[in-house]
mmCIF file of C-alpha atoms and ligand atoms in Angstrom:
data_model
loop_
_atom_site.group_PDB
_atom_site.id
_atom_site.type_symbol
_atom_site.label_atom_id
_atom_site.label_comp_id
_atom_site.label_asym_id
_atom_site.label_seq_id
_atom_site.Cartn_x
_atom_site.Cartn_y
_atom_site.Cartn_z
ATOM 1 C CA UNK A 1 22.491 36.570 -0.179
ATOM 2 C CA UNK A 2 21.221 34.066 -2.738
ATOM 3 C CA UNK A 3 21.615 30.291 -2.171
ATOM 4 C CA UNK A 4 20.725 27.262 -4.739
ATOM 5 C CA UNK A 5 20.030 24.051 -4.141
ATOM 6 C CA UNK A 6 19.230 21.020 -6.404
ATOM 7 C CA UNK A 7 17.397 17.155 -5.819
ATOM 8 C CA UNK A 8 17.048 14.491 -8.196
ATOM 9 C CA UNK A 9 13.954 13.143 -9.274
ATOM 10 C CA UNK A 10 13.769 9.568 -8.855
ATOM 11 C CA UNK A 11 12.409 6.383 -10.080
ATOM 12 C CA UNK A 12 10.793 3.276 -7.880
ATOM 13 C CA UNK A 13 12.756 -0.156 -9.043
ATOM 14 C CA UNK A 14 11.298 -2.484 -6.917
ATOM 15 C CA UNK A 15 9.183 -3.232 -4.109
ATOM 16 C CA UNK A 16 6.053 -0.373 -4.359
ATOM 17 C CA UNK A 17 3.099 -0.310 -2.647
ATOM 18 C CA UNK A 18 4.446 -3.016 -0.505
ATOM 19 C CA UNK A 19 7.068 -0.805 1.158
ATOM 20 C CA UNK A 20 4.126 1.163 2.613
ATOM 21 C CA UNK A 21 3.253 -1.798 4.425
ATOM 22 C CA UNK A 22 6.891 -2.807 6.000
ATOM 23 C CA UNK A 23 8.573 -4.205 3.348
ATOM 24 C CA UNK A 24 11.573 -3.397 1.474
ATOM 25 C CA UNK A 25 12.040 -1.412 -1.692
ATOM 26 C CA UNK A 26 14.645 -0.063 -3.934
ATOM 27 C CA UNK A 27 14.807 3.218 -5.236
ATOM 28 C CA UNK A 28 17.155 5.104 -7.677
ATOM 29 C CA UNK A 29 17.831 9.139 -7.942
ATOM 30 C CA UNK A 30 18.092 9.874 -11.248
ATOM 31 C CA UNK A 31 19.424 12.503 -13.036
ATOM 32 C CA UNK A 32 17.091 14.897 -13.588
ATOM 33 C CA UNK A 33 16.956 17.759 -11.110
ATOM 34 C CA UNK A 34 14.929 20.043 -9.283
ATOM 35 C CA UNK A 35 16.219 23.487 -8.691
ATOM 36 C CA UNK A 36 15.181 26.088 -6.070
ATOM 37 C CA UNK A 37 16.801 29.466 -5.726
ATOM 38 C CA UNK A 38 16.579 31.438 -2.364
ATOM 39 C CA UNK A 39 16.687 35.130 -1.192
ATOM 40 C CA UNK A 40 16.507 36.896 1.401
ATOM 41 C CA UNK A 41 13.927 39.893 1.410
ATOM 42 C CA UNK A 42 12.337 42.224 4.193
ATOM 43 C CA UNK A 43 9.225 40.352 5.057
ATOM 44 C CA UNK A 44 6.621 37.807 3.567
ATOM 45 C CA UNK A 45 7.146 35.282 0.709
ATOM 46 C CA UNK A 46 7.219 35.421 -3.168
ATOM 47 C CA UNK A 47 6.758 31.897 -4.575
ATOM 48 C CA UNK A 48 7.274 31.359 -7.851
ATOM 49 C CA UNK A 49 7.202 27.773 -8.921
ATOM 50 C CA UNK A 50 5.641 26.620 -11.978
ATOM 51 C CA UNK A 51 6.792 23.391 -12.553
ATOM 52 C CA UNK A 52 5.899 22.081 -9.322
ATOM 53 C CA UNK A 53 2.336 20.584 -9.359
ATOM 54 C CA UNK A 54 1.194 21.301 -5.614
ATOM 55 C CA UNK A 55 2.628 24.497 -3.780
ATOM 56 C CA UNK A 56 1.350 23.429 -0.216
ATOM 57 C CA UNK A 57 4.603 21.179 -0.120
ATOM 58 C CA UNK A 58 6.651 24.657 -0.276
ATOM 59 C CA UNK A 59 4.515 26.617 2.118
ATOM 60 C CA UNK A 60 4.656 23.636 4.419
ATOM 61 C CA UNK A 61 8.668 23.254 3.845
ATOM 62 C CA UNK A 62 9.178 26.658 5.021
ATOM 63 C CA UNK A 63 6.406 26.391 7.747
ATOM 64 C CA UNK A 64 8.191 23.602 9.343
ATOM 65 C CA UNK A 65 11.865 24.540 8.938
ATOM 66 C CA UNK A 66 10.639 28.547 10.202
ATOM 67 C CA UNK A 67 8.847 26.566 13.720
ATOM 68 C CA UNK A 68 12.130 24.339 13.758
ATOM 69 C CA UNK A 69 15.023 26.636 13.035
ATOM 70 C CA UNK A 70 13.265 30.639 13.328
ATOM 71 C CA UNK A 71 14.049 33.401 11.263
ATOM 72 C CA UNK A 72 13.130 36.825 10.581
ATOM 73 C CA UNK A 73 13.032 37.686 7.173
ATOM 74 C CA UNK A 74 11.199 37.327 4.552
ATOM 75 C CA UNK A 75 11.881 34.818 1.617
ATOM 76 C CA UNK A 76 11.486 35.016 -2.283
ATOM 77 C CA UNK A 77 11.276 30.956 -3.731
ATOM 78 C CA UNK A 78 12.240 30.241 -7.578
ATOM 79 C CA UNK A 79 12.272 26.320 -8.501
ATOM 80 C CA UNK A 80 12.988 24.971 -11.547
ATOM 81 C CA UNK A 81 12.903 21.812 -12.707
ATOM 82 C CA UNK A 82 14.701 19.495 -15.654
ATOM 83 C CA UNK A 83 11.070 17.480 -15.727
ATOM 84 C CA UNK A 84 7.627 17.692 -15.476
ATOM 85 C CA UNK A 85 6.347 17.685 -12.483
ATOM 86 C CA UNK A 86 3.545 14.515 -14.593
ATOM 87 C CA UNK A 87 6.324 11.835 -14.505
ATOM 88 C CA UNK A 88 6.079 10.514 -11.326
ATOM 89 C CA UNK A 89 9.792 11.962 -10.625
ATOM 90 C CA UNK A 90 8.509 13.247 -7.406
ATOM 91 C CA UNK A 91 9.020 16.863 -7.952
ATOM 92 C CA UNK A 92 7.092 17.465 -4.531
ATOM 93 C CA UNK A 93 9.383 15.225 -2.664
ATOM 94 C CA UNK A 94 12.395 16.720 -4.504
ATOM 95 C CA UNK A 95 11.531 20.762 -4.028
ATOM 96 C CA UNK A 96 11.341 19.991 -0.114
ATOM 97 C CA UNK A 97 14.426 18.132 0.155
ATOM 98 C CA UNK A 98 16.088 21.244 -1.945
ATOM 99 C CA UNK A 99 14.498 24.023 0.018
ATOM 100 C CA UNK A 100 15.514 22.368 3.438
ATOM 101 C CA UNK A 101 18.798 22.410 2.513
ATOM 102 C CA UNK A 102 18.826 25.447 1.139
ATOM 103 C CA UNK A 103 17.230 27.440 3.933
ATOM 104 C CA UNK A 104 19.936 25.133 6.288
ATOM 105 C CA UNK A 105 22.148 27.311 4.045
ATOM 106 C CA UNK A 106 20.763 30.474 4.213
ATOM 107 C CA UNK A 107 20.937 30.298 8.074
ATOM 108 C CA UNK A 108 24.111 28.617 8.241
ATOM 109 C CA UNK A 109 23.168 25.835 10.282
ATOM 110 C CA UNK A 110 24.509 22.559 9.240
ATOM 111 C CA UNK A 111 21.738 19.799 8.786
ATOM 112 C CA UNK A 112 23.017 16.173 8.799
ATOM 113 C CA UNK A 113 21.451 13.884 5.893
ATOM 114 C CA UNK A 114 19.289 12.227 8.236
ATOM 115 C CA UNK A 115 17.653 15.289 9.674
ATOM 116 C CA UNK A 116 17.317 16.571 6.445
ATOM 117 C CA UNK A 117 15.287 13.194 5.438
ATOM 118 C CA UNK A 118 13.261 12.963 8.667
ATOM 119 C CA UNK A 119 12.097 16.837 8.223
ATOM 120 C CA UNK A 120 11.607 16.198 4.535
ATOM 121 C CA UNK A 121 9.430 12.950 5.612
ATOM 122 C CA UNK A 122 7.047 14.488 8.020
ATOM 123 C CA UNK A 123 6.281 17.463 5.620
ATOM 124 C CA UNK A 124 5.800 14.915 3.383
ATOM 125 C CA UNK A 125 3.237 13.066 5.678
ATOM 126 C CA UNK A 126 1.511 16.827 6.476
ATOM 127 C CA UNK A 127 0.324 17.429 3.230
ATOM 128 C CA UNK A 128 -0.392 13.984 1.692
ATOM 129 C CA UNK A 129 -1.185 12.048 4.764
ATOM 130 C CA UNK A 130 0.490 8.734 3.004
ATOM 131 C CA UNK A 131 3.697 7.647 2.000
ATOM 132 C CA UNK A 132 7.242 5.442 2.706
ATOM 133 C CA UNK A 133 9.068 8.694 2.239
ATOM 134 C CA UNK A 134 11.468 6.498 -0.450
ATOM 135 C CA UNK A 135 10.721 9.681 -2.519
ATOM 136 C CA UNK A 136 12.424 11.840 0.442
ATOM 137 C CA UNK A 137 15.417 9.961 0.835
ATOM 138 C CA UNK A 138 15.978 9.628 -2.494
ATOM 139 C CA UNK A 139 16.183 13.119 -3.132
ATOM 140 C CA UNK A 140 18.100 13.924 0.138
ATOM 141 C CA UNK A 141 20.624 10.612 -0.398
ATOM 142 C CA UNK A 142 20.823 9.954 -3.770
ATOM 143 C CA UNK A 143 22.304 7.134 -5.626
ATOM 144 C CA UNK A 144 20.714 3.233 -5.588
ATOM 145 C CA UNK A 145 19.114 2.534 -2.261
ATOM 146 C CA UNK A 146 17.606 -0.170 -0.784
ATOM 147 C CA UNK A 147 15.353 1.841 2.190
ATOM 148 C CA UNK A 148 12.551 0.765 4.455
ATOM 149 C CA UNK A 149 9.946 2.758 5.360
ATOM 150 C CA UNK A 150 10.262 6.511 7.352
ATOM 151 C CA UNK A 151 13.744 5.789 6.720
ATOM 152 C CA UNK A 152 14.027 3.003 9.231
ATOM 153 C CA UNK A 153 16.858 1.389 6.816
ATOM 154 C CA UNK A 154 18.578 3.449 4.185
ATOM 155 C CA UNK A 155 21.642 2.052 2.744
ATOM 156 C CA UNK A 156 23.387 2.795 -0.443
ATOM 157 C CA UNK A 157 24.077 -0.143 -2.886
ATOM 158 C CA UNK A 158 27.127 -0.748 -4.700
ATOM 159 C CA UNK A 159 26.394 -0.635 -8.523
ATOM 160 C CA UNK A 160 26.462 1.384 -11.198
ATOM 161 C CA UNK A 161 23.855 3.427 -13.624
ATOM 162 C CA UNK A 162 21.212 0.723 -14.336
ATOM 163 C CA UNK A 163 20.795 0.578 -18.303
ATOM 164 C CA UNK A 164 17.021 1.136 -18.451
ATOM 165 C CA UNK A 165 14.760 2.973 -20.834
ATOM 166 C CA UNK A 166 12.223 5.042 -19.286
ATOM 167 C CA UNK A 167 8.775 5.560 -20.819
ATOM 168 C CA UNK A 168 6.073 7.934 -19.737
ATOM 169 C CA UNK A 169 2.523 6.242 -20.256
ATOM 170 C CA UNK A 170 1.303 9.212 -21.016
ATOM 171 C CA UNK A 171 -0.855 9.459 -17.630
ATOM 172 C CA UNK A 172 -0.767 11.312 -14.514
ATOM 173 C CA UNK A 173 -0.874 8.997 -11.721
ATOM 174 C CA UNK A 174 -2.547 10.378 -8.626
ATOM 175 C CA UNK A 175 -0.188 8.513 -5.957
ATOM 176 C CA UNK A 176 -1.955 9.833 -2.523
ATOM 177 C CA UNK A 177 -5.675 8.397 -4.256
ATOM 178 C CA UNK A 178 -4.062 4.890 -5.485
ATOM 179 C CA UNK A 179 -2.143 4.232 -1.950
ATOM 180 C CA UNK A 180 -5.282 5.030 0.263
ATOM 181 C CA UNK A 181 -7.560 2.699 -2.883
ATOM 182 C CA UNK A 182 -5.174 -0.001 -1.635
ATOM 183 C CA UNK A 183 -5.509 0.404 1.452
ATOM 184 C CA UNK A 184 -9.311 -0.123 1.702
ATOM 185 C CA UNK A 185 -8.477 -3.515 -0.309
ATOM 186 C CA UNK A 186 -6.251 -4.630 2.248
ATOM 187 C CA UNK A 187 -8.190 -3.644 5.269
ATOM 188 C CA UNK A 188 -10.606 -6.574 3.484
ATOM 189 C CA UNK A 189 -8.430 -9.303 2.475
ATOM 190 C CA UNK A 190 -5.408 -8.763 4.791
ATOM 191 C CA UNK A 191 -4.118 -12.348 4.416
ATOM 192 C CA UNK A 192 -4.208 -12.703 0.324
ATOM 193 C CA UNK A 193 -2.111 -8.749 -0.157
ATOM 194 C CA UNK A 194 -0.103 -9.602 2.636
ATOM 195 C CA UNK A 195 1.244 -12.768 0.879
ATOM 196 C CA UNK A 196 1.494 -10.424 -2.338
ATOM 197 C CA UNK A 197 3.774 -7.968 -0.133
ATOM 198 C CA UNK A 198 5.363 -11.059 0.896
ATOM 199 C CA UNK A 199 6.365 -12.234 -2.184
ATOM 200 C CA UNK A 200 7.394 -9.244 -3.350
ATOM 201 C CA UNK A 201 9.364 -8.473 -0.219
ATOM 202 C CA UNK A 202 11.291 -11.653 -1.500
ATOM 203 C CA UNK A 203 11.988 -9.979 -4.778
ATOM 204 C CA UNK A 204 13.676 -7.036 -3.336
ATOM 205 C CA UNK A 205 15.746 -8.924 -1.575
ATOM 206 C CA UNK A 206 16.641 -10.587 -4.681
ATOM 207 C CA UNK A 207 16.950 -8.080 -6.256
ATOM 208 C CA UNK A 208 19.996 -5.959 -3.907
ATOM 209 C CA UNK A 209 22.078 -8.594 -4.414
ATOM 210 C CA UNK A 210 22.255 -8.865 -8.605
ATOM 211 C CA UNK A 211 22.241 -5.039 -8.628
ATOM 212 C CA UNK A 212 25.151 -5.049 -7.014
ATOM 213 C CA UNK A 213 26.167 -7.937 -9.246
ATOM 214 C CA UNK A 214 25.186 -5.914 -12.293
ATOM 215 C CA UNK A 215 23.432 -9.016 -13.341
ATOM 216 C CA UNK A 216 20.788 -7.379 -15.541
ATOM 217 C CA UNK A 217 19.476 -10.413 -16.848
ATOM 218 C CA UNK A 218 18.286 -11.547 -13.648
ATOM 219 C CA UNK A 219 17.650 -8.210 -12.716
ATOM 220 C CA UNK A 220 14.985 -7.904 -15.993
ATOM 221 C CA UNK A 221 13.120 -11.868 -14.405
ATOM 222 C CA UNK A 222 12.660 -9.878 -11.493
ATOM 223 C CA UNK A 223 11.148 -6.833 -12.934
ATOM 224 C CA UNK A 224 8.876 -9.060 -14.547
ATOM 225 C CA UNK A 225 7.960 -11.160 -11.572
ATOM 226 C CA UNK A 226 7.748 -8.155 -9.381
ATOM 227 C CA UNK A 227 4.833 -6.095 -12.193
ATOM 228 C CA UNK A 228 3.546 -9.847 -12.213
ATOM 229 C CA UNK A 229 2.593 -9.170 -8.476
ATOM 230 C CA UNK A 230 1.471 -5.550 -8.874
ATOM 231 C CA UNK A 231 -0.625 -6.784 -11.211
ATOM 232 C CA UNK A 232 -2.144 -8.952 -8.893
ATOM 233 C CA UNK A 233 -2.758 -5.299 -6.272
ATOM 234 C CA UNK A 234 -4.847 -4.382 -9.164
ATOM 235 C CA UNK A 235 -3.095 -1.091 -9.587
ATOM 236 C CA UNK A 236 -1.599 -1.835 -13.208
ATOM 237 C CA UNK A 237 -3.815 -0.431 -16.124
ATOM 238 C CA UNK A 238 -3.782 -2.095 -19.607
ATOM 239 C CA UNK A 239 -1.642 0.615 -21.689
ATOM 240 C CA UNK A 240 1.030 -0.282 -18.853
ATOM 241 C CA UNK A 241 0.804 -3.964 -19.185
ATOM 242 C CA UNK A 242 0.795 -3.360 -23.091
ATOM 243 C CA UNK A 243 3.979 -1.283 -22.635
ATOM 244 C CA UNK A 244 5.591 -3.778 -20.735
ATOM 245 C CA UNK A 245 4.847 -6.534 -22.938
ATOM 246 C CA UNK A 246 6.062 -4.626 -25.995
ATOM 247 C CA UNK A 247 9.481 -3.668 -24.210
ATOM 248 C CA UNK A 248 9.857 -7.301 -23.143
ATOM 249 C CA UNK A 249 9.057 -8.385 -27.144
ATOM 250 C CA UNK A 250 11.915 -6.061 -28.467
ATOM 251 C CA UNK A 251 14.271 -7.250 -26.552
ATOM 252 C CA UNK A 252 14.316 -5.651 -23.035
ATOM 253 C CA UNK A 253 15.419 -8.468 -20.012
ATOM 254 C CA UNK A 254 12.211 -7.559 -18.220
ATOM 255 C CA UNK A 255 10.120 -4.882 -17.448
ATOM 256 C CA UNK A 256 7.627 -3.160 -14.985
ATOM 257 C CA UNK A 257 5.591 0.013 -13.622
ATOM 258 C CA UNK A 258 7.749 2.421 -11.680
ATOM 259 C CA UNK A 259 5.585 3.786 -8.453
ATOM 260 C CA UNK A 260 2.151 3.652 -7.293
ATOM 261 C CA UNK A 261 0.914 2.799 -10.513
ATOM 262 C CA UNK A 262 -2.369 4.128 -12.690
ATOM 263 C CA UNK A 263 0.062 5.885 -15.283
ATOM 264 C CA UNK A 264 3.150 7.910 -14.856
ATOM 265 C CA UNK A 265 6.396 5.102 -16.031
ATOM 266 C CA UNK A 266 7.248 1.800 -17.124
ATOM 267 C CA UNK A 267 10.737 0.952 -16.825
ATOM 268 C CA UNK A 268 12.735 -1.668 -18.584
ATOM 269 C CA UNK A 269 16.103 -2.992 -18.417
ATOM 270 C CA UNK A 270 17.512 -3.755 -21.297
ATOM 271 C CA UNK A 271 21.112 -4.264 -23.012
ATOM 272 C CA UNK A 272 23.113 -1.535 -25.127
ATOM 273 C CA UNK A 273 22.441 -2.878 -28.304
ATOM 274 C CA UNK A 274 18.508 -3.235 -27.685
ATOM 275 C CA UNK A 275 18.051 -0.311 -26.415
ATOM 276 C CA UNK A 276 16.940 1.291 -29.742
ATOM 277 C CA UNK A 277 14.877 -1.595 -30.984
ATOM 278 C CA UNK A 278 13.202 -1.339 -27.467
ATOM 279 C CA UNK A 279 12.351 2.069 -27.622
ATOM 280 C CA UNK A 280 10.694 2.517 -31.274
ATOM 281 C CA UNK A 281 8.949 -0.578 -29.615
ATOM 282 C CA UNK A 282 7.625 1.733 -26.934
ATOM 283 C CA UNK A 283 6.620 4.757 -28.728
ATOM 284 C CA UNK A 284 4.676 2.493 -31.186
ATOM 285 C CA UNK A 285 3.029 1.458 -28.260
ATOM 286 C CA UNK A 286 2.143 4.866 -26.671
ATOM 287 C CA UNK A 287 5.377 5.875 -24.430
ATOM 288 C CA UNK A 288 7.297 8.629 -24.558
ATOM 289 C CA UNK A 289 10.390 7.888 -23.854
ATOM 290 C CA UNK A 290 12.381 9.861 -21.303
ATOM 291 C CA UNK A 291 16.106 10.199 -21.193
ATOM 292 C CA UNK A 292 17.530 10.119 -17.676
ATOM 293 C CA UNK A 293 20.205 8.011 -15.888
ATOM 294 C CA UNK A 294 20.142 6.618 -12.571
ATOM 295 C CA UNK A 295 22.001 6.083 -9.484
ATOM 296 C CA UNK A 296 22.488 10.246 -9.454
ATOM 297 C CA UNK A 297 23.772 12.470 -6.505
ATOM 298 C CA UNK A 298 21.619 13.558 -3.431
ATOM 299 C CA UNK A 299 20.872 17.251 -2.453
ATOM 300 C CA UNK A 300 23.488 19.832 -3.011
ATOM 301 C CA UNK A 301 24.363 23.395 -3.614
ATOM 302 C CA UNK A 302 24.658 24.765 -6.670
ATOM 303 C CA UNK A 303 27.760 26.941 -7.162
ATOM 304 C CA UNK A 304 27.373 30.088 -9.123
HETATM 305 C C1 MEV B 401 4.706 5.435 -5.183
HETATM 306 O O1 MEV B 401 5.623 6.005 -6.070
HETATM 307 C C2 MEV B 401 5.290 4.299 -4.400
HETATM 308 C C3 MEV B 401 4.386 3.743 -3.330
HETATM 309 O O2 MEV B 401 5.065 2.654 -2.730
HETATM 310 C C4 MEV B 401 4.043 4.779 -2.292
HETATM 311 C C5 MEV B 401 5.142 5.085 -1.312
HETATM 312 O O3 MEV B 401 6.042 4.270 -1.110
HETATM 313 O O4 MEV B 401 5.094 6.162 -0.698
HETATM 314 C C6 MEV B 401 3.114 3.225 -3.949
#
């Protein structure tokens, strides 16, 4: 008995780094997806993922869901993915939300959302030690959500696919390295990235409200305001600030990084008829632009 299961990637629209800390943030799923096929077989496991950067995340998935939920028989693993796992999509965070669900499947035992995401979140926490888990539940919930961290708040806005372009910066951010950087900063100076978080706490909340407007204008003052402020956390690099710039000069209502920062994307929001002017303006500067849209399903099965 085969089962498939597929998770969107997602993107970070507002409110990183700070979310770690207590604050806010919203998150899309976009439409990219991660697939994982299951079988049953006698005994051990056959892994074969290629696209997904860090296997521990499915030895760990299967680890935890096997001491949760036992079973006894062996398991062969095939993901796939529609991007690469250098994005900053969260391939890791997608491929366990998929194989949860898909070994809920397998055993016929019928996970809610939330236990899927809490699961999802402490595997997530096993192997990287540091995270919000907005990753998680944006792979297990899809759509736009505005989410506090482990899930505490998780709520789906009401808007429709946000017209960005997406571009790569052409660098692998390693998130795990830049969160626990930050975190020795903070330790330091709690009071001046506290007010940062603060601030961009603000911004989020800001921000909910003209998504669901679909008041992109507004929504582009924030995105600059908001990389304004990671800027300030130090974790922007010049090609990003170069790419945003550029975006913003063709045309784009604002734009920002998407995620911990270092590399993987900038995002931009930008009108219909801009959107071409904005992205010759982003491979001149060094992007690659990637084609996705947002506010995508969560976790399902795939129906052969
Ligand atoms: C990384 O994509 C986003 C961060 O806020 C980390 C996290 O929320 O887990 C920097």
């Amino acid at each position: 008995m085969k089962v498939k299961t597929s998770a969107p990637g997602k993107l970070m629209l507002f409110g990183e780094h700070a979310v770690v800390y207590g604050y806010p943030s919203i998150v899309t799923a976009v439409s990219s997806r991660l697939y994982v096929e299951i079988d049953k077989i006698k005994s051990g496991f056959k892994i074969e993922s290629p696209q997904v950067k860090d296997v521990r995340f499915v030895e760990e998935t299967i680890r935890v869901f096997k001491e949760k939920y036992p079973f006894n028989f062996g398991l062969s693993i095939k993901t796939k993915s529609d991007f690469s796992s250098q994005y900053g999509f969260g391939s890791s965070s997608a491929v366990t939300v998929a194989l949860l669900y898909g070994l809920s499947k397998l055993i016929n035992f019928n996970l809610s959302k939330k236990d899927l995401f809490d699961l999802g979140y402490q595997i997530n926490l096993n192997v990287q030690g540091v995270g919000s888990g907005f990753d998680i539940a944006a792979a297990t919930f899809g759509k736009v959500l505005y989410f506090l961290r482990g899930g505490k708040v998780v709520e789906e806005l009401k808007t429709e696919s946000i017209p960005l372009v997406i571009a790569y910066s052409g660098i692998k951010a390693d998130t795990p390295k830049i969160v626990k950087a930050l975190r020795e900063k903070v330790i330091t100076n709690k009071s001046f990235y506290f007010s940062i978080f603060n601030q961009i706490g603000k911004i989020v909340e800001k921000a909910r409200i003209f998504l669901e407007e679909k008041n992109w204008t507004k929504i582009g003052k924030l995105m600059i305001e908001n990389h304004r402020l990671l800027k300030q956390l130090g974790v922007s690099t010049d090609k990003i600030d170069r790419l945003c710039q550029k975006a913003i000069e063709a045309g784009a209502f604002g734009a920002k990084l998407s995620g911990a920062g270092g590399g993987d994307c900038v995002i931009a929001v930008v009108k219909e008829e801009k959107k071409d002017n904005v992205k010759k303006a982003l491979i001149e500067a060094g992007g690659k632009i990637i084609e996705v849209s947002t506010n995508a399903l969560g976790v399902n099965e795939v129906k052969s």
